[in-house]
CSV table of C-alpha atoms and ligand atoms in Angstrom, one decimal:
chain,number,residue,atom,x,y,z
A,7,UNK,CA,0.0,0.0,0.0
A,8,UNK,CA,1.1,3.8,-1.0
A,9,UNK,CA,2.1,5.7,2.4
A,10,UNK,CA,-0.7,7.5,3.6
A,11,UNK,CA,-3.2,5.8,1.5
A,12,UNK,CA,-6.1,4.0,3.4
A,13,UNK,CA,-7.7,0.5,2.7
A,14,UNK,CA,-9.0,1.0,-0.7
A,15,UNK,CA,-9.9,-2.4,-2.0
A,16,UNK,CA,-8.6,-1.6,-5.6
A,17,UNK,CA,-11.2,1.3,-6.0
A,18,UNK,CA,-9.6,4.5,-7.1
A,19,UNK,CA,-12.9,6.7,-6.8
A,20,UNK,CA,-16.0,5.8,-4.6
A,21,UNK,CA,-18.9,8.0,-5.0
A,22,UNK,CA,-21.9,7.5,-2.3
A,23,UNK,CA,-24.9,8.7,-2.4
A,24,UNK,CA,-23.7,12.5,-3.6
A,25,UNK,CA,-26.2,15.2,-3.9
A,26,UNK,CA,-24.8,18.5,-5.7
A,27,UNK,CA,-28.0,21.9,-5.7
A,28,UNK,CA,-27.5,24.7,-7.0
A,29,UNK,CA,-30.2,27.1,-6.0
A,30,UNK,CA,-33.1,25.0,-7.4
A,31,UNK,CA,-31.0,23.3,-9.4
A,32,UNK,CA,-30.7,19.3,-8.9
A,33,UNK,CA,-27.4,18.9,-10.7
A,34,UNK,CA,-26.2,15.3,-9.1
A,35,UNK,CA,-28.5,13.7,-7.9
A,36,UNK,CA,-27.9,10.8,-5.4
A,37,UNK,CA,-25.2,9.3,-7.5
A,38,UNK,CA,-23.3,6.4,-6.4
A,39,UNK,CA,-20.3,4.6,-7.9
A,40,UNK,CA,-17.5,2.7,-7.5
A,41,UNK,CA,-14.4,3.3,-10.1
A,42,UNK,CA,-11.4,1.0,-10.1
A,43,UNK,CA,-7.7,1.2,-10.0
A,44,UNK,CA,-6.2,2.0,-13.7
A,45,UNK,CA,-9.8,1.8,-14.9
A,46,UNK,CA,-10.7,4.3,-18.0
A,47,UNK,CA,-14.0,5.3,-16.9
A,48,UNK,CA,-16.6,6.9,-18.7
A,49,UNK,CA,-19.6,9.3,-17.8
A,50,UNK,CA,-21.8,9.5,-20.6
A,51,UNK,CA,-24.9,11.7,-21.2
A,52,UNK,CA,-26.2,14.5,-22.8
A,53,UNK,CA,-25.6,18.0,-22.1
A,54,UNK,CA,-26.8,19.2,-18.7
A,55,UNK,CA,-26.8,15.6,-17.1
A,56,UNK,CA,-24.6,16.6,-14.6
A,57,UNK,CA,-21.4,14.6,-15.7
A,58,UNK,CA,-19.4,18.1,-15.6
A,59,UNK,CA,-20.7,18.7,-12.0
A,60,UNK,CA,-19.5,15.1,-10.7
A,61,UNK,CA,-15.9,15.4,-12.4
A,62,UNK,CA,-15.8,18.8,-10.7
A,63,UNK,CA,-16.6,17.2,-7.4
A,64,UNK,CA,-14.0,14.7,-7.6
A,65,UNK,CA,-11.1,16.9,-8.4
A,66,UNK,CA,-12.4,19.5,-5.2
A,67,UNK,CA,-13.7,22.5,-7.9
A,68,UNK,CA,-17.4,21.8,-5.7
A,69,UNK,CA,-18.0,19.9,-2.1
A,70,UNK,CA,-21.3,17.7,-2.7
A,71,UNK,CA,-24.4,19.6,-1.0
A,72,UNK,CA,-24.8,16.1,0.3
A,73,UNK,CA,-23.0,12.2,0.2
A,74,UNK,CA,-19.4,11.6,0.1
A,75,UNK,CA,-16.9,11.4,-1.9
A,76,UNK,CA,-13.3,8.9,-1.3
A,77,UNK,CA,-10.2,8.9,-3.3
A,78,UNK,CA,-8.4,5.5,-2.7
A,79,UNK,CA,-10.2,4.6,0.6
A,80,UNK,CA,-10.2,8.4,2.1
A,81,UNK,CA,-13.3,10.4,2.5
A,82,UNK,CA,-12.0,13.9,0.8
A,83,UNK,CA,-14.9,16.0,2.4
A,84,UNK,CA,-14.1,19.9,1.7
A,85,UNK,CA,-10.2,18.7,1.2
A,86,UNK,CA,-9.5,21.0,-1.9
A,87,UNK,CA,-7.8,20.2,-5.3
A,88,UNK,CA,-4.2,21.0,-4.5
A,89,UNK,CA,-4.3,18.1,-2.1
A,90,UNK,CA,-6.0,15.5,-4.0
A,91,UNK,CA,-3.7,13.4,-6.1
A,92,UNK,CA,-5.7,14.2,-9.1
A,93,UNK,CA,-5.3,16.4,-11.9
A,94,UNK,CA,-8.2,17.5,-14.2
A,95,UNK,CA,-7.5,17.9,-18.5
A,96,UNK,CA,-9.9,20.4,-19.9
A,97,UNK,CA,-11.4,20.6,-23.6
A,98,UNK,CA,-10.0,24.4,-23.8
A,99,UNK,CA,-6.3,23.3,-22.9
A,100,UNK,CA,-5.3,26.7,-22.1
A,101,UNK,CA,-1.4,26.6,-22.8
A,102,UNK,CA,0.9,29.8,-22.3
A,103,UNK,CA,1.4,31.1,-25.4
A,104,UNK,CA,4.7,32.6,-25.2
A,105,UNK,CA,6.4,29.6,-23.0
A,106,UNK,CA,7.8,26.6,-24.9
A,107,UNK,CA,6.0,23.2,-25.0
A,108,UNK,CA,8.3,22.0,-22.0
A,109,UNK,CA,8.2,25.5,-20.1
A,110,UNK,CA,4.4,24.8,-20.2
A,111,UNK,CA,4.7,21.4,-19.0
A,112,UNK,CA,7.5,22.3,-16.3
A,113,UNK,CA,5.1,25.2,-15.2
A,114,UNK,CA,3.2,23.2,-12.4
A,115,UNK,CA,6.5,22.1,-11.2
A,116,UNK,CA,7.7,24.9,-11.0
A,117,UNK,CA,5.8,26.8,-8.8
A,118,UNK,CA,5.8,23.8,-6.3
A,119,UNK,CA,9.9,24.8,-6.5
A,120,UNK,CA,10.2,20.9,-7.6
A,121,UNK,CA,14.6,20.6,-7.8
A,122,UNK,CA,15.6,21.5,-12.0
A,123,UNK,CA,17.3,17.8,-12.2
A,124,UNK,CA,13.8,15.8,-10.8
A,125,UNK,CA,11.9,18.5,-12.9
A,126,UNK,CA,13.6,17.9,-16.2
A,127,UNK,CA,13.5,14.3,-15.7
A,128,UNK,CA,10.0,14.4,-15.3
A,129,UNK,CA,9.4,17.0,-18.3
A,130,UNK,CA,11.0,14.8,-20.8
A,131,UNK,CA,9.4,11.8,-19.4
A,132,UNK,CA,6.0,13.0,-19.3
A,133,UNK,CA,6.5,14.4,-23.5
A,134,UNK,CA,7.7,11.1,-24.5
A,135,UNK,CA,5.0,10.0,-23.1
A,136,UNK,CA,2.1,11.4,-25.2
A,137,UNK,CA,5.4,11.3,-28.1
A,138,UNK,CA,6.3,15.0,-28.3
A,139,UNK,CA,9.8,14.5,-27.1
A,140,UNK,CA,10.9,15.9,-30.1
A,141,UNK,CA,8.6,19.2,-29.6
A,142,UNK,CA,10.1,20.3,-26.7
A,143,UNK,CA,11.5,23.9,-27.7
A,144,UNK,CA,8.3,25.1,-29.6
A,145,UNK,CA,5.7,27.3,-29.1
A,146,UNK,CA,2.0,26.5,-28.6
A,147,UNK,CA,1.5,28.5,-31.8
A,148,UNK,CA,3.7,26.0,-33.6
A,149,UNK,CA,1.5,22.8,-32.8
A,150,UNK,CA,-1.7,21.2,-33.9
A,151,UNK,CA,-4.5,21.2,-32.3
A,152,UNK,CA,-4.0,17.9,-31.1
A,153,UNK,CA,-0.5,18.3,-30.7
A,154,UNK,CA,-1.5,21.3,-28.2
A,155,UNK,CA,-3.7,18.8,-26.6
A,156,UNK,CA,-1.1,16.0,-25.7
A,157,UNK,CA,0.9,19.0,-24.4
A,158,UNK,CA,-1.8,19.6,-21.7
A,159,UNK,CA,-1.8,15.9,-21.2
A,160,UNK,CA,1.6,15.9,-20.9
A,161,UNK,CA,1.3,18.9,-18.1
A,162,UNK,CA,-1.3,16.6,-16.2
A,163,UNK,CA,0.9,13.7,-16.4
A,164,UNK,CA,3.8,15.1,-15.3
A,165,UNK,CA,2.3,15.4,-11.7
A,166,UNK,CA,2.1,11.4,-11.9
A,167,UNK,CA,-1.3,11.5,-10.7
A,168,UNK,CA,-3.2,8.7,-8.8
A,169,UNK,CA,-6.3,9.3,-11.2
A,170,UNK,CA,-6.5,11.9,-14.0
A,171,UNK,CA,-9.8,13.7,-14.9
A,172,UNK,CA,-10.8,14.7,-18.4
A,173,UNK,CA,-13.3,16.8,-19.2
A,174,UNK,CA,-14.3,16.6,-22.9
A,175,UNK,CA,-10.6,16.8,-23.8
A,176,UNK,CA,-11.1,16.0,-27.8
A,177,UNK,CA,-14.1,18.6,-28.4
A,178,UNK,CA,-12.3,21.1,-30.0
A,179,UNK,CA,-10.7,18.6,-32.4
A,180,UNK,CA,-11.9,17.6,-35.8
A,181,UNK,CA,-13.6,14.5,-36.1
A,182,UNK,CA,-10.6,12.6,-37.7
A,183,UNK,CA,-8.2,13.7,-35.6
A,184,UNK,CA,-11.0,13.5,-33.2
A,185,UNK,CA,-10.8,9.7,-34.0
A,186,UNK,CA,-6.8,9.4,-33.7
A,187,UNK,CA,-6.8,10.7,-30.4
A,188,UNK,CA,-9.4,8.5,-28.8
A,189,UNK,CA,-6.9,5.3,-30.1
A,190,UNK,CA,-3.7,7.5,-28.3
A,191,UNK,CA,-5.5,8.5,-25.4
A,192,UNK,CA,-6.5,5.1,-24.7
A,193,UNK,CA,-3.2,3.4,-25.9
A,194,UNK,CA,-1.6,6.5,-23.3
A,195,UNK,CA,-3.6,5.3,-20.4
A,196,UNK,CA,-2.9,1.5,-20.6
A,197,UNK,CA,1.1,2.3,-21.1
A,198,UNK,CA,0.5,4.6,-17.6
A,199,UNK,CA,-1.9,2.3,-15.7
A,200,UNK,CA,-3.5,5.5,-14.3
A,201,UNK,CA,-7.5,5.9,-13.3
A,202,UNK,CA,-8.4,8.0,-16.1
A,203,UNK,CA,-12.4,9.6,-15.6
A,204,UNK,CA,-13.9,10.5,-18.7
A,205,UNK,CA,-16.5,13.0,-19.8
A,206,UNK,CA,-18.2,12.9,-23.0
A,207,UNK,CA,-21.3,13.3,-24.7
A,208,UNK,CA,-20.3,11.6,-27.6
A,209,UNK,CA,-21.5,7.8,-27.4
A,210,UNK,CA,-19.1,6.3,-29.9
A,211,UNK,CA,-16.1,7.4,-28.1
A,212,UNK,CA,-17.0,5.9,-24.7
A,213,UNK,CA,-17.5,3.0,-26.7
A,214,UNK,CA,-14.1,3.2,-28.1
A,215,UNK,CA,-12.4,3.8,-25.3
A,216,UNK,CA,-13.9,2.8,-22.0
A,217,UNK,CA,-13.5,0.0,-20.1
A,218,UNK,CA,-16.7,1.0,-18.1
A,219,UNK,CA,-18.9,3.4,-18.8
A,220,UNK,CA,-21.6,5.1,-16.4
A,221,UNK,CA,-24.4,6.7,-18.8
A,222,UNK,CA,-26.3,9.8,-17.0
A,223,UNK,CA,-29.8,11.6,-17.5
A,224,UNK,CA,-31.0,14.7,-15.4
A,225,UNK,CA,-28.5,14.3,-12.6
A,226,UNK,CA,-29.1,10.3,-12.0
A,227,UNK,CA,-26.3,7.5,-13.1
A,228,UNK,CA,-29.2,5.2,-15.2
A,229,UNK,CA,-26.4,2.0,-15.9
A,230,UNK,CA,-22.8,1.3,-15.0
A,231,UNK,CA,-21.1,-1.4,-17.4
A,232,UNK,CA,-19.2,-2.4,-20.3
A,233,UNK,CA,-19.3,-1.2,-23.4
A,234,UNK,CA,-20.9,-4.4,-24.6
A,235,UNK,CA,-23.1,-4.9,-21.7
A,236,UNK,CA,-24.7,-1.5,-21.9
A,237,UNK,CA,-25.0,-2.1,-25.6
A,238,UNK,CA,-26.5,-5.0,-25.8
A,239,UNK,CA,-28.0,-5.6,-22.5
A,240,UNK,CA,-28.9,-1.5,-22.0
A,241,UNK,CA,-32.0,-1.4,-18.5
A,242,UNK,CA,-34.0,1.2,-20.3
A,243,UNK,CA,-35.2,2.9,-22.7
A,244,UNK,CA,-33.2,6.1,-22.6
A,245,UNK,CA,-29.8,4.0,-22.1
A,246,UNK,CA,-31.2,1.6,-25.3
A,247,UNK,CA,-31.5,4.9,-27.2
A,248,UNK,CA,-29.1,7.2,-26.6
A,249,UNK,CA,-26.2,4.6,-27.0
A,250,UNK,CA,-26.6,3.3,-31.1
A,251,UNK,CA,-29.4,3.4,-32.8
A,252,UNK,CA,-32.9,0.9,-32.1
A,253,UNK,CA,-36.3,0.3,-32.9
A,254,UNK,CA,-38.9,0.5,-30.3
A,255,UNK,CA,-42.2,-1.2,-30.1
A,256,UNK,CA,-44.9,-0.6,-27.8
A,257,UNK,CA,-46.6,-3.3,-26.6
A,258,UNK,CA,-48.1,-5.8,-23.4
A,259,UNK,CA,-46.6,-8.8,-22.1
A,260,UNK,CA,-48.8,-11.9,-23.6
A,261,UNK,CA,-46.7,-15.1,-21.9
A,262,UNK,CA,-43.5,-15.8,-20.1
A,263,UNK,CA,-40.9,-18.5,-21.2
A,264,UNK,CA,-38.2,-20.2,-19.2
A,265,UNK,CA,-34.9,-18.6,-20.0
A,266,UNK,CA,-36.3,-14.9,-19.9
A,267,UNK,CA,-38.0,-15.2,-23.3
A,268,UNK,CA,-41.5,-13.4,-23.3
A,269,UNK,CA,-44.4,-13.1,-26.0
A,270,UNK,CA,-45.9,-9.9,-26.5
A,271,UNK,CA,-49.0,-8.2,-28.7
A,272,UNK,CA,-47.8,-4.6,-29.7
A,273,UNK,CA,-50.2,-1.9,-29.6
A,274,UNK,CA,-51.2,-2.6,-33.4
A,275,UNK,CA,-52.0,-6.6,-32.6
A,276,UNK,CA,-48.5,-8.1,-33.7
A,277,UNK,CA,-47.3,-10.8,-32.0
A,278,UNK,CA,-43.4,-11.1,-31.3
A,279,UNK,CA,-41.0,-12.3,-29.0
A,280,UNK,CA,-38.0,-10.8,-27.0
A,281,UNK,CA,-35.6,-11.0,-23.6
A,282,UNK,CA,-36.8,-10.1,-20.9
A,283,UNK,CA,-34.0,-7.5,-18.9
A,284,UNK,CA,-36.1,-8.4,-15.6
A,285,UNK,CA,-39.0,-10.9,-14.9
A,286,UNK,CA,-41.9,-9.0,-15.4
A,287,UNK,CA,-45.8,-10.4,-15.2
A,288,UNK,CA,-48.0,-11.3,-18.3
A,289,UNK,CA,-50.0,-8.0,-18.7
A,290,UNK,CA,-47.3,-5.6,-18.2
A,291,UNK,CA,-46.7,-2.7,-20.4
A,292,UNK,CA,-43.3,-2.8,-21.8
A,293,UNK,CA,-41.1,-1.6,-25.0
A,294,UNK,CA,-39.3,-3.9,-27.3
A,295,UNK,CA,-35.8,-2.8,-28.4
A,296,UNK,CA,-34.3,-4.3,-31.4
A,297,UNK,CA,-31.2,-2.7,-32.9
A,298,UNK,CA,-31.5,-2.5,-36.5
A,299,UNK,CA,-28.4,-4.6,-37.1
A,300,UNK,CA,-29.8,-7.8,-35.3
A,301,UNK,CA,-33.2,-8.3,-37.3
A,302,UNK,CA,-32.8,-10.0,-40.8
A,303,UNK,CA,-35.1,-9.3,-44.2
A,304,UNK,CA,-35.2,-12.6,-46.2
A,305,UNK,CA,-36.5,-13.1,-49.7
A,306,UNK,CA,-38.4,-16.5,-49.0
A,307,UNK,CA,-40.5,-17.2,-46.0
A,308,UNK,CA,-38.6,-18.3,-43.5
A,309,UNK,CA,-39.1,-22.3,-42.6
A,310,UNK,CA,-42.5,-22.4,-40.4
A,311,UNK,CA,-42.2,-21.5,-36.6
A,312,UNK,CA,-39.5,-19.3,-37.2
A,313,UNK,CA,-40.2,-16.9,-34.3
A,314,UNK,CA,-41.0,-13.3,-34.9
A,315,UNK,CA,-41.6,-13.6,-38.8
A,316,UNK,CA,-43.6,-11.1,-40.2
A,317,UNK,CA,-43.9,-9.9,-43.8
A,318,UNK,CA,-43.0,-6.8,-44.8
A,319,UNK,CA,-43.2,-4.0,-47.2
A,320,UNK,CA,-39.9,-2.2,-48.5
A,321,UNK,CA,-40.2,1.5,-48.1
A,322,UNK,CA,-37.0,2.7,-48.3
A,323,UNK,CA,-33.4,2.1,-49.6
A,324,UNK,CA,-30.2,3.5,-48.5
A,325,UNK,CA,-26.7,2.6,-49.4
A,326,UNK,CA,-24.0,4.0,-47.1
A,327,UNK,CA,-21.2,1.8,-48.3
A,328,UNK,CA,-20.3,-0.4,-45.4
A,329,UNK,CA,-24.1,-1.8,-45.2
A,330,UNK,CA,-27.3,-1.2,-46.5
A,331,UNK,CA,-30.0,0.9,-44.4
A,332,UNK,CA,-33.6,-0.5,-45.1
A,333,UNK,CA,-37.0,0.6,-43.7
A,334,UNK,CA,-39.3,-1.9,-44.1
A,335,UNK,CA,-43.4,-1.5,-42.8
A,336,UNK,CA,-44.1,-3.1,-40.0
A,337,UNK,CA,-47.3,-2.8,-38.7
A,338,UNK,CA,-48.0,1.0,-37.8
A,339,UNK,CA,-44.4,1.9,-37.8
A,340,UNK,CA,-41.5,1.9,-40.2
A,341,UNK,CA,-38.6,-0.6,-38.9
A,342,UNK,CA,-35.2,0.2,-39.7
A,343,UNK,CA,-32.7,-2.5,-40.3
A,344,UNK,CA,-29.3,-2.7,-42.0
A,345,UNK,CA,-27.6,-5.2,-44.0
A,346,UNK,CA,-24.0,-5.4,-44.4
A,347,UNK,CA,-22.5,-4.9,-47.8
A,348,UNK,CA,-20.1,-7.9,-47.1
A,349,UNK,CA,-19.3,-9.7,-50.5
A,350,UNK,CA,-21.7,-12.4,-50.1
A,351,UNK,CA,-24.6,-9.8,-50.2
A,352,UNK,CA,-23.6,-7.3,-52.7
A,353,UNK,CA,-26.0,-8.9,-55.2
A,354,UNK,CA,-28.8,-8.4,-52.2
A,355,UNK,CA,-28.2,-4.7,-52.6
A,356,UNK,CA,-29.5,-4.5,-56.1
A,357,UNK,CA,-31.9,-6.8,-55.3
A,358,UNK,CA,-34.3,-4.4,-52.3
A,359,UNK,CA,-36.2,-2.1,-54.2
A,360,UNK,CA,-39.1,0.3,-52.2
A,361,UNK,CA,-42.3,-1.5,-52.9
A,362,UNK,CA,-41.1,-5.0,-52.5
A,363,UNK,CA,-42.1,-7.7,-49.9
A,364,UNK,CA,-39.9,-9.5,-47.8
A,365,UNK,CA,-39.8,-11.6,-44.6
A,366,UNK,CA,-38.8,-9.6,-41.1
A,367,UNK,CA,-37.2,-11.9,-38.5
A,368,UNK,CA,-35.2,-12.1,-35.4
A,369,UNK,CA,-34.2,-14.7,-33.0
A,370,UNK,CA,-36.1,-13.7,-29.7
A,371,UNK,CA,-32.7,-13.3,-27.7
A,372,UNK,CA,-31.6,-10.3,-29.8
A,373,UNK,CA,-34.6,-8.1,-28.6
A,374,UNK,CA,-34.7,-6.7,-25.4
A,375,UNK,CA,-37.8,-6.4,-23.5
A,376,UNK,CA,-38.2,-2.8,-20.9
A,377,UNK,CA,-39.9,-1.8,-18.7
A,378,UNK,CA,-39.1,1.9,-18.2
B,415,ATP,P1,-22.4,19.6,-20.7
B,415,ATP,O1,-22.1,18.4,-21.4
B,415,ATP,O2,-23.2,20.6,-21.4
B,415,ATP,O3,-21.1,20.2,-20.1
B,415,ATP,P2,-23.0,18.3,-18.1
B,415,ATP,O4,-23.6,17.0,-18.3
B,415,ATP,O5,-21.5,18.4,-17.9
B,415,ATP,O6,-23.3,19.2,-19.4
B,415,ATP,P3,-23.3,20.0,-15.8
B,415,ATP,O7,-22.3,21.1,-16.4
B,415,ATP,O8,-22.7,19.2,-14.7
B,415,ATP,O9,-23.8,19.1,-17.0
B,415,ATP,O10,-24.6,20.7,-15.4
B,415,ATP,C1,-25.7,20.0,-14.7
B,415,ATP,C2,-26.8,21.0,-14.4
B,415,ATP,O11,-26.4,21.9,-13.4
B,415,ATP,C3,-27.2,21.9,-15.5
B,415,ATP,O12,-28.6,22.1,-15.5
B,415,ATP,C4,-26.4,23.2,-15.3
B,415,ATP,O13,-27.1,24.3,-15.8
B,415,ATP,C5,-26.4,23.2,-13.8
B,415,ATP,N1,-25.2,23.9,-13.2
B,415,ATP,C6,-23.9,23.5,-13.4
B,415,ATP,N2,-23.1,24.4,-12.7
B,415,ATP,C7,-23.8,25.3,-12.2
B,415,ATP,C8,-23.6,26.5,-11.4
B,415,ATP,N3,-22.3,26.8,-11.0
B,415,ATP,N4,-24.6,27.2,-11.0
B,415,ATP,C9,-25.9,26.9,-11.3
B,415,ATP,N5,-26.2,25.8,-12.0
B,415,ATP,C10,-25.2,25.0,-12.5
């Protein structure tokens, strides 16, 4: 165990409980988490959920109006930033123009009078580390954006933080570089083995990157999980839509299966079948959730007792290169599903036309069944 660290149980970051008002403002609201050691942790939500507000918390910016907050084991209270071992990464990165890259990166280290040797040491080793060791004498001025972004990386890291906070760091990037620096950042932080917390709004790149994500709505954490399991296994509604894309259907529970599977009548009389997230009772209200991916469209009728068959009327075709987006009628509603343009289906794109009939189908497992 780290001197002066408390019994920690591998969690970098526990969260219980934590309230955060302002005025009449519910910005957290009784959030509780648990994030491990050398985890890259994701809070994910739309603008306004509050993910801002809990970073802020963590690195001592604001004391929770209620709950507590521990950093490896020790309640932090009103303990302020300079003496948590945690630095914070902003989007605007906010170098000093007229210092070089390493003067920037020193400055921190500087002010704490840290000896020149240990401090140039620990610049060098901290710019190699995000790979502008070669950068050193430059300007701000001189960089790319995401070039100027590793540098405030770099000035984070340099402090060897216990956990490092990141606060929409790539949102003033491009999308390709955008892209890049999700694979670096991520590459970065399992060459470092530090806790890295991650804000985003941007659901693809808490996919990317995470190792867990926690996805947020109007101040409450809704799931905590893998990528995958909040993908495919997502507890609600707004978690099954705001992560990817999906179909809902409305309907009522008809029968219950062993296994999880239930029958349900949507609201327009179809009958289909789906996994059940929790057991819920025949005669509940609940929404089906089929990502447009997992359903299939198939020229012949499927053999007999294929589950959720129903034919269909092509409505629309779109080809987007790597697969095929089709909308197809199904019942009241248009369904969206997409086929990919692997080679074994090329000929399939030429073959969907709007007007044609085809056969919708999906094994029952690759539907999801809510109930909120
Ligand atoms: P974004 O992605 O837009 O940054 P966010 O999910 O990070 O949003 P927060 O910045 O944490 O959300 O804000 C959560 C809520 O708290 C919002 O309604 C916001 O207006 C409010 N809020 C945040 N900071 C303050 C403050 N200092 N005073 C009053 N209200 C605040």
């Amino acid at each position: 165990m780290l001197p002066g660290r408390a019994m920690n149980n591998g969690i970098a970051v526990d969260l219980r409980n934590v309230v955060k008002r302002f005025a009449d403002v519910c910005a957290v609201d009784h959030v509780s988490m648990q994030i491990r050691d050398g985890e890259f942790f994701s809070m994910l939500g739309p603008s306004g959920c509050g993910k801002t507000t809990t970073l802020r918390m963590i690195a001592g910016f604001e004391f929770p109006t209620s709950g507590e907050i521990f950093l490896h084991g020790k309640s932090v209270g009103t303990t302020p930033p300079f003496r948590r071992n945690v630095n914070t990464v902003f989007q605007s990165y906010a170098l000093f123009p007229h210092m070089t890259v390493a003067e920037n990166v020193a400055f921190g280290l500087r002010m704490k009078k840290t000896p020149p040797a240990d401090m140039s040491r620990r610049v060098t080793e901290a710019l190699e580390l995000v790979r502008l060791g070669d950068y050193a004498a430059r300007r701000p001025r001189q960089l790319s954006g995401g070039q100027q972004q590793r540098v405030a990386l770099a000035r984070a890291l340099v402090n060897h933080p216990e956990v490092l906070l990141l606060d929409e760091p790539l949102g003033a990037l491009d999308l390709k570089l955008r892209k890049e620096m999700q694979l670096e950042l991520k590459s970065l932080q399992e060459r470092v083995g530090i806790t890295f917390i991650y804000v985003t709004h941007d659901q693809e790149e808490a996919l990317t990157m995470s190792d867990r994500i926690a996805v947020m709505n109007a101040g409450k954490v809704l799931q905590i999980g893998t990528p995958t399991e909040i993908y495919e296994r997502p507890v609600c509604r707004f978690v099954a839509d705001f992560i990817g894309e999906t179909n809902f259907i409305e309907g009522k529970v008809e029968s219950v299966e062993s296994g999880g599977i239930a029958t349900i009548v949507s609201d327009d009389g179809l009958t289909m079948r789906g996994q059940m997230i929790r057991p819920v009772p025949p005669a509940t209200n609940v929404t089906l959730s089929i990502r447009p991916e997992k359903a299939f469209l198939s020229v012949q009728p499927p053999p007999p007792g294929t589950p959720n068959c129903h034919q269909v009327r092509v409505e629309r075709v779109a080809y987007i290169g790597s697969d095929t987006r089709i909308d197809v009628r199904l019942g009241a509603r248009l369904f969206d599903l997409w086929e990919q343009n692997s080679r074994s289906t090329l000929d399939r794109d030429a073959y969907w036309q709007p007007g044609e009939t085809g056969y919708l189908w999906w094994p029952a497992e690759n539907a999801i069944i809510l109930t909120e």
